[in-house]
CSV table of C-alpha atoms and ligand atoms in Angstrom, one decimal:
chain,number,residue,atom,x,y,z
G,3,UNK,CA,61.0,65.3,54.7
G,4,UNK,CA,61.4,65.4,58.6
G,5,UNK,CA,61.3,61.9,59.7
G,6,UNK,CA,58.6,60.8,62.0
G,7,UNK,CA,60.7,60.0,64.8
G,8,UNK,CA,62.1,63.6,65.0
G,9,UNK,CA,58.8,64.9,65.0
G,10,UNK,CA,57.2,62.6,67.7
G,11,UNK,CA,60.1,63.2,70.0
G,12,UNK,CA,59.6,67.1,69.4
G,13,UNK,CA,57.4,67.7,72.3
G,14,UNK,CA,57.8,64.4,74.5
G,15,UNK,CA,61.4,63.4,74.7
G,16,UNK,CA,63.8,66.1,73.9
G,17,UNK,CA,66.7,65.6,76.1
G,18,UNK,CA,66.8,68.0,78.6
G,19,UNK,CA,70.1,70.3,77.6
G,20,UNK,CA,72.6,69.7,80.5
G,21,UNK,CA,75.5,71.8,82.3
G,22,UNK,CA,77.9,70.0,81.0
G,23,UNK,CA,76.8,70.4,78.0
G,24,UNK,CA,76.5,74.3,78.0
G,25,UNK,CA,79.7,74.0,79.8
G,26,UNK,CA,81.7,72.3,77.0
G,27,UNK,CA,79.4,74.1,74.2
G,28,UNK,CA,80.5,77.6,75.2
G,29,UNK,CA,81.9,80.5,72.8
G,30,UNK,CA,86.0,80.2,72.8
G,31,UNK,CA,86.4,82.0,69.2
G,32,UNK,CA,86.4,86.1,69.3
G,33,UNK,CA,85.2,86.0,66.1
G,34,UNK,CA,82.1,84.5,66.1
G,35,UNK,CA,81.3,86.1,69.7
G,36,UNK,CA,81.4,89.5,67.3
G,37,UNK,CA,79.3,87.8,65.1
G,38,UNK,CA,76.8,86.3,66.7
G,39,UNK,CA,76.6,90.1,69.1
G,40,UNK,CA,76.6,92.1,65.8
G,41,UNK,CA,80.0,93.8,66.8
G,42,UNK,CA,80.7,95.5,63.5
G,43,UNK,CA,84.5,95.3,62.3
G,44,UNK,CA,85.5,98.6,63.2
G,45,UNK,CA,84.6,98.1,66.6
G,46,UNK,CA,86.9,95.2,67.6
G,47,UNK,CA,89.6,96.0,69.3
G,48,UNK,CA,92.4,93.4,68.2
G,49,UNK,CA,91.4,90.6,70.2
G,50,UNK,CA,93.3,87.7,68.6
G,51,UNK,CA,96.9,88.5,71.0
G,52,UNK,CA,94.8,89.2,73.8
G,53,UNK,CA,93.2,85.7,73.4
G,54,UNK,CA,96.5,84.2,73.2
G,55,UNK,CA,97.4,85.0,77.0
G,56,UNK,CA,94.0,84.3,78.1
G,57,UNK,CA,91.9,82.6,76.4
G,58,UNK,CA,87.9,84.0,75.5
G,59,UNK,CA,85.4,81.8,77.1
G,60,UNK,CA,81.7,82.6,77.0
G,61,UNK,CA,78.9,80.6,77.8
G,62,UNK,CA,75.3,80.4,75.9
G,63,UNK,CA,73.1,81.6,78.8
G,64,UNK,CA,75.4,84.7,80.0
G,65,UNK,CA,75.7,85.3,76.0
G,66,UNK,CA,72.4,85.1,75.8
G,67,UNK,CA,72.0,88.5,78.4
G,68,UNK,CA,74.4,90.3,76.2
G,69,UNK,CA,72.7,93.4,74.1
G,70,UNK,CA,73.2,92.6,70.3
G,71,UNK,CA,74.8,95.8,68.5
G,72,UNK,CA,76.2,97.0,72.0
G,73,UNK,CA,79.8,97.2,71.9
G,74,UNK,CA,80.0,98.9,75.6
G,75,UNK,CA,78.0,96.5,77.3
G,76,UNK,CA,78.5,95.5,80.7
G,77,UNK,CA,78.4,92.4,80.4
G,78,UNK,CA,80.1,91.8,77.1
G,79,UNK,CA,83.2,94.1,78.7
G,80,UNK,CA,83.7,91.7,80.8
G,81,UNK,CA,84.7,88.9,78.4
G,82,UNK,CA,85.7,90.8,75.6
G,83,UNK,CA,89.6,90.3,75.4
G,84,UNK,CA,90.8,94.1,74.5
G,85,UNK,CA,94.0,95.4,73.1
G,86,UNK,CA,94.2,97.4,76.8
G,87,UNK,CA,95.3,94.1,78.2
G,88,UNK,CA,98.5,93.9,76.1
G,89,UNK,CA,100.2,96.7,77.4
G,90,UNK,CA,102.5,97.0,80.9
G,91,UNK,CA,101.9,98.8,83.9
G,92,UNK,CA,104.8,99.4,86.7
G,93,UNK,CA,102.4,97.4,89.5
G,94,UNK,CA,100.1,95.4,87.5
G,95,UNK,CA,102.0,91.6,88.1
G,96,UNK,CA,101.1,88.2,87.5
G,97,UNK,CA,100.6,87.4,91.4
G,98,UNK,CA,98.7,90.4,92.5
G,99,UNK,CA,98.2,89.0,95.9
G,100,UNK,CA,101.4,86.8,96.5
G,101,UNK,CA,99.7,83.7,96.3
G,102,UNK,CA,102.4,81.7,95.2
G,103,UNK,CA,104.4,82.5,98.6
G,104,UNK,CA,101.1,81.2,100.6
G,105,UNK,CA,100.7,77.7,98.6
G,106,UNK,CA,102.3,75.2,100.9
G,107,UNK,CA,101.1,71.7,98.9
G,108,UNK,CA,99.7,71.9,95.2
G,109,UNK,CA,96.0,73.1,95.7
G,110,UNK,CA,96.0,74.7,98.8
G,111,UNK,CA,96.6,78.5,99.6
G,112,UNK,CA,96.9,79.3,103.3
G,113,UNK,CA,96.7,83.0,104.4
G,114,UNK,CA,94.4,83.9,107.1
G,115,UNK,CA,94.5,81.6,110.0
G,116,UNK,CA,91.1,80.2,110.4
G,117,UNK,CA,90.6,79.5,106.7
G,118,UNK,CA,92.0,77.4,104.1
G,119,UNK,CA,91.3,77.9,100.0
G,120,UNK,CA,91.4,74.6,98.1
G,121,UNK,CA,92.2,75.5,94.7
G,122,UNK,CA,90.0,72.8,93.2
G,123,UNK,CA,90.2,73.5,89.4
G,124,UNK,CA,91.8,75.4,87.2
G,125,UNK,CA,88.6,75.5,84.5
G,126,UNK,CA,85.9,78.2,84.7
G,127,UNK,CA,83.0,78.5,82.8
G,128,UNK,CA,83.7,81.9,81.7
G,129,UNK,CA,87.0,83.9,81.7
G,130,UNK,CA,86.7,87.3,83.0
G,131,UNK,CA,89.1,89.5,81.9
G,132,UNK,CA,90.0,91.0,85.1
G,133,UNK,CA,90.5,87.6,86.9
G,134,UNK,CA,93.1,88.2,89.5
G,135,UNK,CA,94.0,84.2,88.9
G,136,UNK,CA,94.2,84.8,85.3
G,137,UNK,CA,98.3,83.6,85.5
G,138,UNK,CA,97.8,81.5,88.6
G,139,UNK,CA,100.2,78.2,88.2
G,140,UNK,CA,97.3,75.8,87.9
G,141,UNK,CA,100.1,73.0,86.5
G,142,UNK,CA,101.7,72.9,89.6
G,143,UNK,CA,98.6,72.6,91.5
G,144,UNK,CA,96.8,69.8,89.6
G,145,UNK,CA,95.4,67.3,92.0
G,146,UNK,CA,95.4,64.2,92.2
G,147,UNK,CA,93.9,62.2,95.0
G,148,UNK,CA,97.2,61.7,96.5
G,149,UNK,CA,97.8,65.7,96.9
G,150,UNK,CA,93.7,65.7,97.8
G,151,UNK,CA,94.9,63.3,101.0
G,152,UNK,CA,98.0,65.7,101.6
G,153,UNK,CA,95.8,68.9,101.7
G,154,UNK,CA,93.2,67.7,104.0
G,155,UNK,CA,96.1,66.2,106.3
G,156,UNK,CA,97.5,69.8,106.4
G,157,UNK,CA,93.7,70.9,107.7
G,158,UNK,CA,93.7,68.0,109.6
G,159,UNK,CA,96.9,68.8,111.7
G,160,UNK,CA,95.5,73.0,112.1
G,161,UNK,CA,92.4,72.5,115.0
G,162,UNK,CA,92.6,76.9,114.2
G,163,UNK,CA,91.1,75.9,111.2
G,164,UNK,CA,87.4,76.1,111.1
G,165,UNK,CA,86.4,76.7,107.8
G,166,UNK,CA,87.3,75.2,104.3
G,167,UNK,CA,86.8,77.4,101.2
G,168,UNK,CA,86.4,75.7,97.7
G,169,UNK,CA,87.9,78.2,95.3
G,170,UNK,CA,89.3,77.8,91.7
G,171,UNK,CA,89.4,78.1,89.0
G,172,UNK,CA,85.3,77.4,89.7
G,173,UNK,CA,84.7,74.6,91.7
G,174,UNK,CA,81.4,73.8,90.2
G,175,UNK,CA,82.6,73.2,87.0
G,176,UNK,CA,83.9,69.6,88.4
G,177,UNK,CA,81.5,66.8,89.0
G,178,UNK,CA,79.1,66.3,91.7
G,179,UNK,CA,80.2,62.9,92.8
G,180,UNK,CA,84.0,64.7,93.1
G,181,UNK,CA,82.5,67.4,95.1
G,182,UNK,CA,80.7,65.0,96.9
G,183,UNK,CA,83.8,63.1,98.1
G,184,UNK,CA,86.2,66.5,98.4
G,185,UNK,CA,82.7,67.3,100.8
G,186,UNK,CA,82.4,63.8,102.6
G,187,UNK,CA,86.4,63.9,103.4
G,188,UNK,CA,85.9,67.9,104.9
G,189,UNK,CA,83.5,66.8,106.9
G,190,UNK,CA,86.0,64.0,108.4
G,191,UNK,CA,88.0,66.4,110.0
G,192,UNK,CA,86.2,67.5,113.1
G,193,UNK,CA,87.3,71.1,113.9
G,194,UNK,CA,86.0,71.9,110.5
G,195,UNK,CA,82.7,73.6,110.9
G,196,UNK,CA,82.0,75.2,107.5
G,197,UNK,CA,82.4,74.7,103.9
G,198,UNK,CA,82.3,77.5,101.8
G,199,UNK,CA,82.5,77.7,97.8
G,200,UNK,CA,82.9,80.3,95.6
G,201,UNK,CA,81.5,80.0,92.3
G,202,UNK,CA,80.5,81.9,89.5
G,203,UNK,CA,78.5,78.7,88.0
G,204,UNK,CA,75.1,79.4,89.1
G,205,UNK,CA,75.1,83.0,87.4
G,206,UNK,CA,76.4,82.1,84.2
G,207,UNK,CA,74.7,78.6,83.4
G,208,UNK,CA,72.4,78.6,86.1
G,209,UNK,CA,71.2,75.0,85.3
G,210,UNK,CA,74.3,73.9,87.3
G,211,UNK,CA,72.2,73.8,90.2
G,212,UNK,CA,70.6,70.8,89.9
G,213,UNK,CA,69.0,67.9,92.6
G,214,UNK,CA,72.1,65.8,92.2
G,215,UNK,CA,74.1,69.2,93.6
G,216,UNK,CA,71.8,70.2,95.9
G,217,UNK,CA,72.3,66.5,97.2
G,218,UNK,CA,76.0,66.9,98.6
G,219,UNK,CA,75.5,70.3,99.5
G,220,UNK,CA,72.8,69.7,102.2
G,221,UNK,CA,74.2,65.9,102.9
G,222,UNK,CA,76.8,66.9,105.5
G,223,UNK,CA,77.3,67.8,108.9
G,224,UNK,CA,78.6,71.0,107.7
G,225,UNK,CA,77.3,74.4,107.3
G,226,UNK,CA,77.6,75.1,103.9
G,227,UNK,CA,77.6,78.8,102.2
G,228,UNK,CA,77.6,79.5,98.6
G,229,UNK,CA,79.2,82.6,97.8
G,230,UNK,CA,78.3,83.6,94.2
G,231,UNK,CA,80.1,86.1,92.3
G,232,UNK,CA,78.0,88.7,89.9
G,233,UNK,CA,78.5,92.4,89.0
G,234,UNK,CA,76.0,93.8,87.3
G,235,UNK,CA,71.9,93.5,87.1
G,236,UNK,CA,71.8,92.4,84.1
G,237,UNK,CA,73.7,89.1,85.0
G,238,UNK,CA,70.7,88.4,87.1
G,239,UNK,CA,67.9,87.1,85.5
G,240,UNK,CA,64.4,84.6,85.8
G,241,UNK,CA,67.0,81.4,85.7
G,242,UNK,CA,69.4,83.1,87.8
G,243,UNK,CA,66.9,84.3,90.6
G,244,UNK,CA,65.3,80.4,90.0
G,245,UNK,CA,68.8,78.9,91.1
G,246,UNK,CA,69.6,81.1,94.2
G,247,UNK,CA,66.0,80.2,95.1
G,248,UNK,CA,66.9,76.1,95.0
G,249,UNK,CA,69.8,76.7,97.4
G,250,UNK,CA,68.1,78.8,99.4
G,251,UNK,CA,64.9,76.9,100.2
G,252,UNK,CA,67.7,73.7,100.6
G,253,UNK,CA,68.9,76.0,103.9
G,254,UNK,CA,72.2,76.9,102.2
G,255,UNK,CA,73.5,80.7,103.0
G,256,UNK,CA,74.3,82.4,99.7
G,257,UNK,CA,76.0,85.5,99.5
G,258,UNK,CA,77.7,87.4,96.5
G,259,UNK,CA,80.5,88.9,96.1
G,260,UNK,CA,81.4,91.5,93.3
G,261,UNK,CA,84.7,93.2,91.4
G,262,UNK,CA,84.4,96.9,91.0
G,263,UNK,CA,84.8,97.4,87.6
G,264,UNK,CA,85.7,100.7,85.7
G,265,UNK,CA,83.0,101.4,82.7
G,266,UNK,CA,81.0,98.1,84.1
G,267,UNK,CA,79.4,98.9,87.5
G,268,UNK,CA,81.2,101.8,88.8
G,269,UNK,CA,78.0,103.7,89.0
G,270,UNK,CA,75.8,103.8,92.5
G,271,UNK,CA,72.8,103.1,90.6
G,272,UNK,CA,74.3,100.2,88.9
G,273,UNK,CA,75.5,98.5,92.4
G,274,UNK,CA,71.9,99.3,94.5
G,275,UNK,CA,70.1,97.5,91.4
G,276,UNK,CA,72.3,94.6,92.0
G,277,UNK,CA,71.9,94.7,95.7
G,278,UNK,CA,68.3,95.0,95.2
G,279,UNK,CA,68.1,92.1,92.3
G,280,UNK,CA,70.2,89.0,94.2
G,281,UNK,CA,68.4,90.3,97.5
G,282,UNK,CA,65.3,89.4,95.6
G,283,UNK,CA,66.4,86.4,94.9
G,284,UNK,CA,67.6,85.2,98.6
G,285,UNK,CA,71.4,86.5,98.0
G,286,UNK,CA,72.9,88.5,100.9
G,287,UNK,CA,75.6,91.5,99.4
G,288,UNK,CA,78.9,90.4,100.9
G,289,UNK,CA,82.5,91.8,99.2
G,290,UNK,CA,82.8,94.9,96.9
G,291,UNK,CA,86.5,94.0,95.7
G,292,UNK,CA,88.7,96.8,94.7
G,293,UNK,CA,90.2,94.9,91.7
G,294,UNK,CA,93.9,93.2,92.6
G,295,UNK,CA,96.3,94.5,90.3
G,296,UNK,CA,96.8,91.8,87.8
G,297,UNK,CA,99.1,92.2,84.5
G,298,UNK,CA,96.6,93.5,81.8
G,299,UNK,CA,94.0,94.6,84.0
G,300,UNK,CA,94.7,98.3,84.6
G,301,UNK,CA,91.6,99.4,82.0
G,302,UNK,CA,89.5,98.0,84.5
G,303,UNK,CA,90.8,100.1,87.8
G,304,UNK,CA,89.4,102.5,89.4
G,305,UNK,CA,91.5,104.9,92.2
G,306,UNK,CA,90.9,104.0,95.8
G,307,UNK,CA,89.1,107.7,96.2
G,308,UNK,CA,86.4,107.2,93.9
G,309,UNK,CA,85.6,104.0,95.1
G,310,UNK,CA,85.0,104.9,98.3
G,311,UNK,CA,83.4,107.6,97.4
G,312,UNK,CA,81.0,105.5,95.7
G,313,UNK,CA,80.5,103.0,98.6
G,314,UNK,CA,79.2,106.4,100.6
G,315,UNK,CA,76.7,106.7,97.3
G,316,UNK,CA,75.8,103.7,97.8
G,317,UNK,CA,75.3,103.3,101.4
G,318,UNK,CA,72.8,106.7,100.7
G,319,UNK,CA,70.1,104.5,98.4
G,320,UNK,CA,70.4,101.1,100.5
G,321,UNK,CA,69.3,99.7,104.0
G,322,UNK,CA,73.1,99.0,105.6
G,323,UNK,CA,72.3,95.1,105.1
G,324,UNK,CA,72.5,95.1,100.6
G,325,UNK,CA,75.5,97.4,101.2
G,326,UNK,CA,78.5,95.2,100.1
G,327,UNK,CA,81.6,96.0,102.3
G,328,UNK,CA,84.4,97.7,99.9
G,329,UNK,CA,87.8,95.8,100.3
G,330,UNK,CA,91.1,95.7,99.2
G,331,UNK,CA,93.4,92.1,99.7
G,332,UNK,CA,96.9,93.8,100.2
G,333,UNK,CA,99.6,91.1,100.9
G,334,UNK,CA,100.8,90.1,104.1
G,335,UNK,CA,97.9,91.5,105.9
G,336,UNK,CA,95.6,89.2,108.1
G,337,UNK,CA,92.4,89.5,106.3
G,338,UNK,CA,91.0,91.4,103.7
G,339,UNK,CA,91.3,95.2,104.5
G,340,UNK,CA,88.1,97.3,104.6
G,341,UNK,CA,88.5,100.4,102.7
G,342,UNK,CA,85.0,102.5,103.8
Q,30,LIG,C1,89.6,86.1,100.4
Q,30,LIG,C2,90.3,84.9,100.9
Q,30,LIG,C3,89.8,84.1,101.9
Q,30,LIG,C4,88.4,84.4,102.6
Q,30,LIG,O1,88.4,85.6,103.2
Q,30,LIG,P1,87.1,86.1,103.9
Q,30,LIG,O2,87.3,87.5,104.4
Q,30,LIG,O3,86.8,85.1,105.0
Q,30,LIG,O4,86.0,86.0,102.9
Q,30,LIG,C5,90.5,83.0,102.4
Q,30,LIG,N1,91.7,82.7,101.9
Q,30,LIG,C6,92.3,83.5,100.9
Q,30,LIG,C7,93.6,83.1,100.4
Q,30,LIG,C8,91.6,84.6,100.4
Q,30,LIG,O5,92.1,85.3,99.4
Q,31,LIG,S1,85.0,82.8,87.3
Q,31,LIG,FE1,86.3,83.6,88.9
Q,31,LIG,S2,88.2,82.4,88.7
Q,31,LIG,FE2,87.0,82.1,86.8
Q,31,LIG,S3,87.9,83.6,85.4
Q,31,LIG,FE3,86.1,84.6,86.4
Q,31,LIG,S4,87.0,85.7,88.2
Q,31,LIG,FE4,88.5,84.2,87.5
């Protein structure tokens, strides 16, 4: 028998399900992602030593978009830890983009002169295969308040720099009242004039966008852009578009940016549909990444020829302004370079 209390709560009172909750709830065993995707045996690859390096992280609502039966797709590629990743390339390291020689005080990375990258986190809420950060040495850049107060002293003391980028790990995954106060002490320093953060949060459990967040986002002197990061359509849906919606109509600039991806999105058709898709929503195409060379990524690359031959695609089915701009991060240069 159901008891009463369960059924008069049914309608009325069930607790709204929370990020956090989705967040901590997500799919870290291969196995049951197979299962619950109707993966048959013979098509999983051996994902077990994969996992070990990196570890498989899915949430429910990007699971959720994933085609039962499908082992090719898009979507599941992405967090589906292959055998491919096990093996060595000559090229493919474990600091693609010489981080580690640009990361002055635990937390902070420091490249290009007018903008600093606060590594805020090391947790995601999904683990993408290809993640150029996947062996970044997030031990020796937890933060505690202490190193918070020594990173913001560094911005404090370089007037060149204007804008502070919240990076990760994902940024979102901490608290609002933390972001509020990383926020409230960015905001202290006066030649700051922007924060941006990049996040993949809002795509993948799109209920992270919530009044509370909206809150510290729009309660600062700053001009605050959200730069999201999606790759195919179908990571785009009715919760997605609702969240880009929220920030926009809170004045917030949201932009996207986008790993090309071999057997993922490596298709014109594929890219102008995502264009087309976050445009819809109120997201602005920004960065179409040639993917960084990371140890057990090399599956996922595609040559610097066919990509740009696939920007010109591209640039042939979309108005100039949803055409992403294809680049490359090569060490030691000033900014990202622009390969089309
Ligand atoms: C990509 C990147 C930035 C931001 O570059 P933009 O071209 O302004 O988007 C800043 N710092 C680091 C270390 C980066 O890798
Ligand atoms: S969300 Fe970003 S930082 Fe996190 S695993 Fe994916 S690509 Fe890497």
């Amino acid at each position: 028998m159901i008891p009463v209390s369960a059924i008069a709560c049914q309608d009325t009172c069930a607790p709204e399900v929370t990020w956090q909750t989705i967040l901590q709830q997500a799919v870290t065993d291969p196995v049951e992602l197979c299962e619950r995707l109707a993966i048959r045996p013979e098509d999983r690859p051996s994902l077990l030593a994969a996992c070990e390096q990196f570890a498989l992280r899915v949430p429910e609502p990007y699971l959720a978009r994933i085609e039962p039966g499908n082992p090719r797709d898009p979507l599941l590629l992405q967090v589906l830890p292959q055998v491919a990743e096990l093996q060595e390339y000559p090229g493919f390291t474990s600091d693609p983009l010489d981080e580690r020689n640009h990361n002055p005080l635990p937390g902070l990375v420091h490249k290009y002169d007018s903008r600093v990258l606060l590594v805020s986190t090391s947790l995601c809420a999904i683990h993408c295969r290809y993640c150029f950060r996947r062996e970044f040495p997030y031990q020796d850049n937890r933060n505690s308040r202490q190193d918070w107060q020594e990173a913001l002293s560094y911005i404090g003391q370089r007037i060149e720099v204007n804008e502070v980028i919240l990076s990760g790990g994902d940024p979102m995954s901490l608290p609002d009242r933390q972001l509020a106060w990383l926020a409230g002490q960015v905001a202290s320093i006066p030649h700051v004039a922007r924060l941006r953060i990049h996040t993949r949060l809002p795509v993948v459990i799109p209920q992270r966008i919530t009044q509370e967040c909206l809150g510290w986002l729009t309660s600062t002197r700053l001009q605050t852009v959200v730069v999201l990061h999606s790759n195919h359509p179908n990571e785009i849906d009715g919760d997605v578009t609702a969240a880009i919606q929220r920030l926009r109509q809170a004045g917030i600039t949201v932009l996207n940016q986008s790993v090309l991806l071999a057997g993922i999105n490596d298709e014109a058709s594929t890219l102008a549909s995502l264009s087309e898709k976050l445009f819809a929503a109120g997201c602005l195409p920004y960065y179409l990444h040639a993917l960084d060379p990371v140890r057990g990524s090399r599956h996922f690359a595609l040559a610097d020829d066919q990509a740009i031959a696939l920007h010109k695609a591209l640039q042939a089915r979309l108005p100039g302004f949803l055409v992403p701009r294809l680049v490359r991060e090569l060490p030691g240069q000033p900014a990202k370079t622009w390969l089309a």
